[in-house]
């Protein structure tokens, strides 16, 4: 099974922080013509559109249609999806993610209540307010990392504004190869998750569909802490993989 | 009971015997009228009480089943709503409540002749559906909309046991679709069905069972099938029920021979009474023409899941001269909406849903241009739900100038805090124009970047407003105060992600008892402010949904509603009833 040397991770922010930013930047704005600063805030909010829980206000049934339409295989494709799942054990991250996506979708269709949410909580060390991300809206680690990366940019701005410059990187870009730099270890943050058994794992070590079936919540750790945990995490990974196989 | 009524009759000073008065009041249709006449005097109160056959309950926690059955002893039809509307958007945790079972237990004792049950956003289990099917021998009509908790096993119980069923309407539920075999549970002797809607189920159905059912139910007037039904199968169904008034086509996608195509067109042409058409989940443009001859009398097209393009919609609309309601997906684009403006002069209601609300990079969907085009061609438009990615103040002002009779205006600019994309100003003047011009406005949903000025406009002009939905808007408590002070008929206020704090909440102390409910999530409320509200207004139910990711002093999800039943008795641990 393929394994990244190191998983990068991202910050999260909440609409409260965004609103707080808005109030801080223009607390007395009452005119009908917002300043350029407000516009900047508006742009930040716009960037967050697809990450806000429950926005836009579309019913859960329709949202589930969107998720299933994006990935939904026909019944006769099920077998080939199983093949994909098996094949994914010996292929790279991208292929794994693709196979996992189809498989997880089938699993949810077969087992899940259609209204059950695929949202999980995301917390970043040092930020008291948590956030939620809809894993069902993603088909791979790449898009999840990108989403969290976008949140990271905003939260970094907020952090800087609130606590003064801490030397933290503000902007990051997806690398030329199409992979998120943060997912592949060019950040001082690490994305981890708690699985069904209560163990904290590094994101990216198992196929996407397996991740979807076991993830309870996400946590973005700072690298020093993660480094301190890394040996135990790796040991847990090894044991976990044995069990699964 | 009979004895008590006799005594009352003896004391009556009315010139009418009670029986006559009950008969007269029983003819009232509007539930508002019924409520009003019951306030006239005690005789009318009692007459209305005994003559009432159907009841609507807008919040299942505002009254208890025991109170209901004492007040109205002879109910045959119950309509019940449960969770806050924001549960549709995953803002209410699972297992929040709104379980129908406790109501059914009381109804089984007090309303054994119950015939109709219409539920929305309630939690319904298979056990409850089985209970319903077994305990109410006259049961006829079941409608489940946006409910959850049940599976096709529950539908099998209904099909097996409800001998008099006329209506089974299952829409947009969180249902566990185990298999399509529930259709074969209808007994061979069962023939009374008039409405069958399973469009939103996903599994293949037992088509033989469905065909037999449809062929023997001669009164069937509404049939909405799911995606698994092919065009050929659809044709086989339709030939049995040419009297259909409402048809849901399923996916409407299959390779057809020319003979099959001709057969389908002929079957559809034979449906002379067709007024409502929905479905086309996977519309194939080449087969749309078979619908044309069936469109002459259509008043409602529900293509809210049909990814039609502008050309497909345009060609279809040419054949729909009587259309009054149209629901589409934004794949029709502005050009499709121009066709709506050109061909649908009688249109009253338009809903445009996004095909992909999160696809921000692609330039598609509908804009202010399409919105204006519809308003120019459809002067009777009074209901709009419009999802778009950009909008301008000027466009909205033009729309309401063209169509001043809006009662429902719901505009969702999908990026929170979006400005007027041309002028880069707030969208305040857009909604100002709406409330100034549309004096009949009852429901308003706002979006885009808005300051308190929008709410000043609403408070000043929206005198008939009953429901307001607000998201990512406002500058201070003042905005919410303006609405609470200025809208005398306000019944529901839904607020999320706005900077309204305790001062705004407490400014409505004199208001909430005349409202059905208030929802505030991710605003600036604290537990102290909410507790103060609860202390000052003991007849309101004030609830906070606690989630572990928030600080303990914050009140991140607050639900306030009036209730004669007192605090909830079934609140889960994460709901604090103050």
GROMACS .gro file of C-alpha atoms in nm, chain B residues 202-566:
model
  365
  447UNK     CA    1  -3.352   0.506  -0.589
  448UNK     CA    2  -3.377   0.129  -0.614
  449UNK     CA    3  -3.515  -0.061  -0.908
  450UNK     CA    4  -3.881  -0.128  -0.852
  451UNK     CA    5  -4.065  -0.451  -0.909
  452UNK     CA    6  -4.207  -0.336  -1.240
  453UNK     CA    7  -4.449  -0.625  -1.282
  454UNK     CA    8  -4.602  -0.544  -0.944
  455UNK     CA    9  -4.618  -0.176  -1.037
  456UNK     CA   10  -4.784  -0.246  -1.371
  457UNK     CA   11  -5.046  -0.470  -1.211
  458UNK     CA   12  -5.114  -0.210  -0.943
  459UNK     CA   13  -5.152   0.073  -1.194
  460UNK     CA   14  -5.370  -0.130  -1.426
  461UNK     CA   15  -5.626  -0.218  -1.155
  462UNK     CA   16  -5.644   0.125  -0.985
  463UNK     CA   17  -5.892   0.293  -1.217
  464UNK     CA   18  -5.904   0.616  -1.015
  465UNK     CA   19  -5.532   0.683  -1.031
  466UNK     CA   20  -5.478   1.051  -1.112
  467UNK     CA   21  -5.122   1.111  -0.992
  468UNK     CA   22  -4.834   0.880  -1.078
  469UNK     CA   23  -4.472   0.979  -1.017
  470UNK     CA   24  -4.220   0.705  -1.079
  471UNK     CA   25  -3.852   0.692  -0.997
  472UNK     CA   26  -3.534   0.685  -1.202
  473UNK     CA   27  -3.536   0.311  -1.250
  474UNK     CA   28  -3.846   0.313  -1.469
  475UNK     CA   29  -3.746   0.317  -1.835
  476UNK     CA   30  -3.926   0.495  -2.116
  477UNK     CA   31  -4.065   0.170  -2.250
  478UNK     CA   32  -4.196   0.081  -1.905
  479UNK     CA   33  -4.340   0.430  -1.870
  480UNK     CA   34  -4.535   0.379  -2.191
  481UNK     CA   35  -4.673   0.049  -2.063
  482UNK     CA   36  -4.794   0.224  -1.747
  483UNK     CA   37  -4.950   0.524  -1.917
  484UNK     CA   38  -5.171   0.321  -2.149
  485UNK     CA   39  -5.352   0.193  -1.838
  486UNK     CA   40  -5.420   0.538  -1.693
  487UNK     CA   41  -5.504   0.791  -1.964
  488UNK     CA   42  -5.699   0.987  -1.703
  489UNK     CA   43  -5.378   1.099  -1.527
  490UNK     CA   44  -5.359   1.461  -1.415
  491UNK     CA   45  -5.005   1.447  -1.275
  492UNK     CA   46  -4.718   1.246  -1.419
  493UNK     CA   47  -4.362   1.205  -1.298
  494UNK     CA   48  -4.161   1.045  -1.575
  495UNK     CA   49  -3.858   0.902  -1.398
  496UNK     CA   50  -3.529   0.939  -1.578
  497UNK     CA   51  -3.677   0.973  -1.930
  498UNK     CA   52  -3.370   0.822  -2.087
  499UNK     CA   53  -3.342   0.504  -2.286
  500UNK     CA   54  -3.261   0.392  -2.638
  501UNK     CA   55  -3.593   0.358  -2.816
  502UNK     CA   56  -3.686   0.216  -3.153
  503UNK     CA   57  -3.894   0.445  -3.370
  504UNK     CA   58  -4.195   0.225  -3.301
  505UNK     CA   59  -4.144   0.253  -2.925
  506UNK     CA   60  -4.103   0.627  -2.962
  507UNK     CA   61  -4.426   0.647  -3.155
  508UNK     CA   62  -4.607   0.431  -2.898
  509UNK     CA   63  -4.490   0.655  -2.614
  510UNK     CA   64  -4.596   0.968  -2.795
  511UNK     CA   65  -4.935   0.816  -2.863
  512UNK     CA   66  -4.982   0.712  -2.500
  513UNK     CA   67  -4.890   1.061  -2.380
  514UNK     CA   68  -5.119   1.221  -2.636
  515UNK     CA   69  -5.404   1.018  -2.489
  516UNK     CA   70  -5.359   1.184  -2.148
  517UNK     CA   71  -5.605   1.466  -2.206
  518UNK     CA   72  -5.619   1.578  -1.843
  519UNK     CA   73  -5.248   1.617  -1.780
  520UNK     CA   74  -5.181   1.939  -1.586
  521UNK     CA   75  -4.860   1.861  -1.394
  522UNK     CA   76  -4.541   1.707  -1.531
  523UNK     CA   77  -4.222   1.630  -1.341
  524UNK     CA   78  -3.918   1.406  -1.366
  525UNK     CA   79  -3.680   1.394  -1.662
  526UNK     CA   80  -3.397   1.319  -1.421
  527UNK     CA   81  -3.167   1.238  -1.709
  528UNK     CA   82  -3.329   1.421  -1.995
  529UNK     CA   83  -3.228   1.310  -2.341
  530UNK     CA   84  -3.303   1.590  -2.581
  531UNK     CA   85  -3.386   1.357  -2.866
  532UNK     CA   86  -3.694   1.225  -2.685
  533UNK     CA   87  -3.839   1.554  -2.562
  534UNK     CA   88  -4.060   1.583  -2.873
  535UNK     CA   89  -4.275   1.292  -2.756
  536UNK     CA   90  -4.395   1.523  -2.478
  537UNK     CA   91  -4.505   1.810  -2.699
  538UNK     CA   92  -4.856   1.685  -2.770
  539UNK     CA   93  -4.920   1.627  -2.399
  540UNK     CA   94  -4.830   1.983  -2.296
  541UNK     CA   95  -5.138   2.171  -2.412
  542UNK     CA   96  -5.306   2.187  -2.072
  543UNK     CA   97  -5.000   2.183  -1.848
  544UNK     CA   98  -5.003   2.434  -1.564
  545UNK     CA   99  -4.704   2.304  -1.366
  546UNK     CA  100  -4.368   2.183  -1.496
  547UNK     CA  101  -4.139   2.056  -1.222
  548UNK     CA  102  -3.802   2.005  -1.385
  549UNK     CA  103  -3.608   2.088  -1.071
  550UNK     CA  104  -3.390   1.780  -1.118
  551UNK     CA  105  -3.387   1.782  -1.500
  552UNK     CA  106  -3.063   1.911  -1.657
  553UNK     CA  107  -3.230   2.063  -1.964
  554UNK     CA  108  -3.039   2.308  -2.177
  555UNK     CA  109  -3.186   2.632  -2.306
  556UNK     CA  110  -3.271   2.486  -2.645
  557UNK     CA  111  -3.457   2.189  -2.500
  558UNK     CA  112  -3.656   2.411  -2.268
  559UNK     CA  113  -3.737   2.663  -2.539
  560UNK     CA  114  -3.879   2.403  -2.775
  561UNK     CA  115  -4.087   2.253  -2.498
  562UNK     CA  116  -4.229   2.584  -2.375
  563UNK     CA  117  -4.368   2.665  -2.717
  564UNK     CA  118  -4.619   2.388  -2.647
  565UNK     CA  119  -4.714   2.502  -2.295
  566UNK     CA  120  -4.940   2.805  -2.337
  567UNK     CA  121  -5.113   2.766  -2.000
  568UNK     CA  122  -4.808   2.724  -1.780
  569UNK     CA  123  -4.843   2.882  -1.434
  570UNK     CA  124  -4.565   2.717  -1.234
  571UNK     CA  125  -4.216   2.632  -1.355
  572UNK     CA  126  -3.927   2.479  -1.162
  573UNK     CA  127  -3.599   2.437  -1.350
  574UNK     CA  128  -3.227   2.386  -1.300
  575UNK     CA  129  -2.986   2.663  -1.397
  576UNK     CA  130  -2.858   2.460  -1.690
  577UNK     CA  131  -3.132   2.635  -1.888
  578UNK     CA  132  -2.922   2.952  -1.856
  579UNK     CA  133  -3.041   3.301  -1.936
  580UNK     CA  134  -3.143   3.206  -2.288
  581UNK     CA  135  -3.387   2.951  -2.148
  582UNK     CA  136  -3.531   3.213  -1.915
  583UNK     CA  137  -3.575   3.447  -2.209
  584UNK     CA  138  -3.788   3.174  -2.363
  585UNK     CA  139  -3.990   3.162  -2.042
  586UNK     CA  140  -4.052   3.534  -2.075
  587UNK     CA  141  -4.153   3.490  -2.438
  588UNK     CA  142  -4.383   3.191  -2.410
  589UNK     CA  143  -4.535   3.186  -2.059
  590UNK     CA  144  -4.752   3.496  -2.012
  591UNK     CA  145  -4.957   3.327  -1.738
  592UNK     CA  146  -4.659   3.228  -1.523
  593UNK     CA  147  -4.708   3.288  -1.151
  594UNK     CA  148  -4.426   3.091  -0.990
  595UNK     CA  149  -4.064   3.038  -1.094
  596UNK     CA  150  -3.796   2.839  -0.912
  597UNK     CA  151  -3.444   2.809  -1.048
  598UNK     CA  152  -3.211   2.567  -0.869
  599UNK     CA  153  -2.835   2.539  -0.918
  600UNK     CA  154  -2.704   2.236  -1.101
  601UNK     CA  155  -2.377   2.260  -0.913
  602UNK     CA  156  -2.372   2.509  -0.628
  603UNK     CA  157  -2.002   2.458  -0.553
  604UNK     CA  158  -1.862   2.486  -0.903
  605UNK     CA  159  -1.730   2.837  -0.876
  606UNK     CA  160  -1.490   2.829  -1.166
  607UNK     CA  161  -1.737   2.763  -1.443
  608UNK     CA  162  -1.926   3.051  -1.596
  609UNK     CA  163  -2.274   2.910  -1.635
  610UNK     CA  164  -2.610   2.924  -1.471
  611UNK     CA  165  -2.852   3.211  -1.463
  612UNK     CA  166  -2.786   3.579  -1.403
  613UNK     CA  167  -2.972   3.905  -1.359
  614UNK     CA  168  -3.029   3.909  -1.734
  615UNK     CA  169  -3.249   3.600  -1.726
  616UNK     CA  170  -3.432   3.728  -1.421
  617UNK     CA  171  -3.520   4.053  -1.599
  618UNK     CA  172  -3.629   3.866  -1.911
  619UNK     CA  173  -3.877   3.658  -1.713
  620UNK     CA  174  -4.017   3.960  -1.533
  621UNK     CA  175  -4.071   4.141  -1.864
  622UNK     CA  176  -4.279   3.859  -2.009
  623UNK     CA  177  -4.461   3.730  -1.701
  624UNK     CA  178  -4.651   4.014  -1.534
  625UNK     CA  179  -4.842   3.779  -1.303
  626UNK     CA  180  -4.526   3.645  -1.140
  627UNK     CA  181  -4.572   3.646  -0.764
  628UNK     CA  182  -4.346   3.366  -0.636
  629UNK     CA  183  -3.975   3.342  -0.712
  630UNK     CA  184  -3.691   3.129  -0.576
  631UNK     CA  185  -3.377   3.218  -0.767
  632UNK     CA  186  -3.025   3.079  -0.715
  633UNK     CA  187  -2.756   3.271  -0.902
  634UNK     CA  188  -2.392   3.368  -0.879
  635UNK     CA  189  -2.421   3.736  -0.954
  636UNK     CA  190  -2.687   4.002  -0.923
  637UNK     CA  191  -2.725   4.378  -0.929
  638UNK     CA  192  -2.939   4.627  -0.742
  639UNK     CA  193  -3.065   4.771  -1.069
  640UNK     CA  194  -3.178   4.432  -1.197
  641UNK     CA  195  -3.379   4.354  -0.885
  642UNK     CA  196  -3.538   4.697  -0.897
  643UNK     CA  197  -3.635   4.635  -1.259
  644UNK     CA  198  -3.780   4.294  -1.177
  645UNK     CA  199  -4.007   4.421  -0.902
  646UNK     CA  200  -4.110   4.718  -1.111
  647UNK     CA  201  -4.221   4.473  -1.380
  648UNK     CA  202  -4.387   4.237  -1.131
  649UNK     CA  203  -4.506   4.432  -0.828
  650UNK     CA  204  -4.736   4.157  -0.696
  651UNK     CA  205  -4.467   3.935  -0.540
  652UNK     CA  206  -4.585   3.758  -0.228
  653UNK     CA  207  -4.277   3.533  -0.207
  654UNK     CA  208  -3.935   3.669  -0.304
  655UNK     CA  209  -3.642   3.438  -0.231
  656UNK     CA  210  -3.312   3.537  -0.386
  657UNK     CA  211  -3.000   3.338  -0.313
  658UNK     CA  212  -2.675   3.483  -0.441
  659UNK     CA  213  -2.467   3.176  -0.378
  660UNK     CA  214  -2.149   3.340  -0.251
  661UNK     CA  215  -2.203   3.480   0.096
  662UNK     CA  216  -2.144   3.850   0.118
  663UNK     CA  217  -2.147   3.905  -0.257
  664UNK     CA  218  -2.165   4.265  -0.372
  665UNK     CA  219  -2.356   4.411  -0.664
  666UNK     CA  220  -2.112   4.279  -0.922
  667UNK     CA  221  -2.132   4.587  -1.143
  668UNK     CA  222  -2.121   4.872  -0.893
  669UNK     CA  223  -1.943   4.685  -0.612
  670UNK     CA  224  -2.195   4.829  -0.370
  671UNK     CA  225  -2.400   4.643  -0.112
  672UNK     CA  226  -2.726   4.482  -0.220
  673UNK     CA  227  -2.927   4.697   0.021
  674UNK     CA  228  -3.106   4.890  -0.251
  675UNK     CA  229  -3.218   4.569  -0.421
  676UNK     CA  230  -3.412   4.450  -0.120
  677UNK     CA  231  -3.517   4.805  -0.046
  678UNK     CA  232  -3.683   4.809  -0.387
  679UNK     CA  233  -3.848   4.475  -0.317
  680UNK     CA  234  -4.013   4.583   0.007
  681UNK     CA  235  -4.104   4.931  -0.120
  682UNK     CA  236  -4.267   4.802  -0.437
  683UNK     CA  237  -4.414   4.465  -0.336
  684UNK     CA  238  -4.670   4.566  -0.078
  685UNK     CA  239  -4.818   4.215  -0.062
  686UNK     CA  240  -4.485   4.056   0.029
  687UNK     CA  241  -4.530   3.769   0.278
  688UNK     CA  242  -4.201   3.582   0.250
  689UNK     CA  243  -3.855   3.721   0.188
  690UNK     CA  244  -3.516   3.551   0.174
  691UNK     CA  245  -3.220   3.786   0.139
  692UNK     CA  246  -2.860   3.724   0.038
  693UNK     CA  247  -2.552   3.907  -0.079
  694UNK     CA  248  -2.361   4.173   0.110
  695UNK     CA  249  -2.614   4.364   0.320
  696UNK     CA  250  -2.585   4.630   0.588
  697UNK     CA  251  -2.841   4.736   0.846
  698UNK     CA  252  -2.997   4.959   0.582
  699UNK     CA  253  -3.170   4.658   0.429
  700UNK     CA  254  -3.338   4.586   0.760
  701UNK     CA  255  -3.438   4.948   0.803
  702UNK     CA  256  -3.615   4.918   0.469
  703UNK     CA  257  -3.779   4.591   0.573
  704UNK     CA  258  -3.899   4.732   0.903
  705UNK     CA  259  -4.031   5.045   0.736
  706UNK     CA  260  -4.209   4.898   0.434
  707UNK     CA  261  -4.274   4.523   0.471
  708UNK     CA  262  -4.602   4.545   0.660
  709UNK     CA  263  -4.738   4.209   0.541
  710UNK     CA  264  -4.417   4.013   0.592
  711UNK     CA  265  -4.466   3.681   0.770
  712UNK     CA  266  -4.141   3.492   0.706
  713UNK     CA  267  -3.791   3.636   0.677
  714UNK     CA  268  -3.471   3.440   0.614
  715UNK     CA  269  -3.138   3.615   0.667
  716UNK     CA  270  -2.783   3.489   0.619
  717UNK     CA  271  -2.443   3.659   0.640
  718UNK     CA  272  -2.603   4.002   0.662
  719UNK     CA  273  -2.640   4.309   0.877
  720UNK     CA  274  -2.397   4.532   1.062
  721UNK     CA  275  -2.524   4.547   1.421
  722UNK     CA  276  -2.812   4.470   1.655
  723UNK     CA  277  -2.997   4.760   1.499
  724UNK     CA  278  -3.080   4.556   1.191
  725UNK     CA  279  -3.271   4.289   1.381
  726UNK     CA  280  -3.441   4.549   1.598
  727UNK     CA  281  -3.578   4.721   1.289
  728UNK     CA  282  -3.736   4.399   1.170
  729UNK     CA  283  -3.886   4.302   1.504
  730UNK     CA  284  -4.026   4.652   1.560
  731UNK     CA  285  -4.146   4.718   1.208
  732UNK     CA  286  -4.309   4.397   1.083
  733UNK     CA  287  -4.641   4.352   1.263
  734UNK     CA  288  -4.731   4.023   1.095
  735UNK     CA  289  -4.393   3.853   1.131
  736UNK     CA  290  -4.437   3.486   1.224
  737UNK     CA  291  -4.105   3.322   1.141
  738UNK     CA  292  -3.759   3.473   1.155
  739UNK     CA  293  -3.459   3.265   1.052
  740UNK     CA  294  -3.115   3.412   1.104
  741UNK     CA  295  -2.774   3.257   1.053
  742UNK     CA  296  -2.420   3.392   1.058
  743UNK     CA  297  -2.518   3.750   1.138
  744UNK     CA  298  -2.368   3.990   1.394
  745UNK     CA  299  -2.689   4.016   1.597
  746UNK     CA  300  -2.633   3.986   1.970
  747UNK     CA  301  -2.819   3.970   2.297
  748UNK     CA  302  -2.947   4.326   2.261
  749UNK     CA  303  -3.117   4.236   1.935
  750UNK     CA  304  -3.260   3.916   2.081
  751UNK     CA  305  -3.400   4.090   2.388
  752UNK     CA  306  -3.548   4.374   2.183
  753UNK     CA  307  -3.812   4.126   2.067
  754UNK     CA  308  -3.946   4.039   2.412
  755UNK     CA  309  -4.286   4.180   2.327
  756UNK     CA  310  -4.289   4.013   1.990
  757UNK     CA  311  -4.206   3.644   2.022
  758UNK     CA  312  -4.536   3.530   2.166
  759UNK     CA  313  -4.709   3.645   1.848
  760UNK     CA  314  -4.455   3.462   1.632
  761UNK     CA  315  -4.440   3.094   1.551
  762UNK     CA  316  -4.065   3.063   1.582
  763UNK     CA  317  -3.724   3.229   1.584
  764UNK     CA  318  -3.404   3.053   1.478
  765UNK     CA  319  -3.063   3.211   1.530
  766UNK     CA  320  -2.744   3.022   1.455
  767UNK     CA  321  -2.386   3.140   1.455
  768UNK     CA  322  -2.475   3.489   1.571
  769UNK     CA  323  -2.339   3.680   1.870
  770UNK     CA  324  -2.566   3.537   2.137
  771UNK     CA  325  -2.446   3.427   2.479
  772UNK     CA  326  -2.599   3.185   2.724
  773UNK     CA  327  -2.665   3.472   2.964
  774UNK     CA  328  -2.866   3.664   2.708
  775UNK     CA  329  -3.068   3.359   2.613
  776UNK     CA  330  -3.134   3.270   2.977
  777UNK     CA  331  -3.260   3.621   3.037
  778UNK     CA  332  -3.506   3.581   2.751
  779UNK     CA  333  -3.628   3.252   2.897
  780UNK     CA  334  -3.674   3.408   3.241
  781UNK     CA  335  -3.869   3.703   3.108
  782UNK     CA  336  -4.097   3.496   2.884
  783UNK     CA  337  -4.200   3.179   3.067
  784UNK     CA  338  -4.455   3.082   2.802
  785UNK     CA  339  -4.190   3.067   2.531
  786UNK     CA  340  -3.980   2.758   2.479
  787UNK     CA  341  -3.620   2.872   2.454
  788UNK     CA  342  -3.377   2.603   2.347
  789UNK     CA  343  -3.004   2.599   2.280
  790UNK     CA  344  -2.841   2.326   2.075
  791UNK     CA  345  -2.507   2.255   2.237
  792UNK     CA  346  -2.220   2.122   2.030
  793UNK     CA  347  -1.882   2.040   2.169
  794UNK     CA  348  -1.686   2.260   1.934
  795UNK     CA  349  -1.820   2.582   2.085
  796UNK     CA  350  -1.720   2.767   2.400
  797UNK     CA  351  -1.963   2.706   2.684
  798UNK     CA  352  -2.069   3.070   2.718
  799UNK     CA  353  -2.174   3.095   2.356
  800UNK     CA  354  -2.524   3.016   2.236
  801UNK     CA  355  -2.455   2.911   1.879
  802UNK     CA  356  -2.789   2.758   1.786
  803UNK     CA  357  -3.096   2.907   1.946
  804UNK     CA  358  -3.454   2.806   1.873
  805UNK     CA  359  -3.739   3.002   2.029
  806UNK     CA  360  -4.105   2.918   1.982
  807UNK     CA  361  -4.434   2.967   2.160
  808UNK     CA  362  -4.590   2.660   2.308
  809UNK     CA  363  -4.897   2.574   2.511
  810UNK     CA  364  -4.740   2.236   2.588
  811UNK     CA  365  -4.452   2.365   2.798
   0.00000   0.00000   0.00000
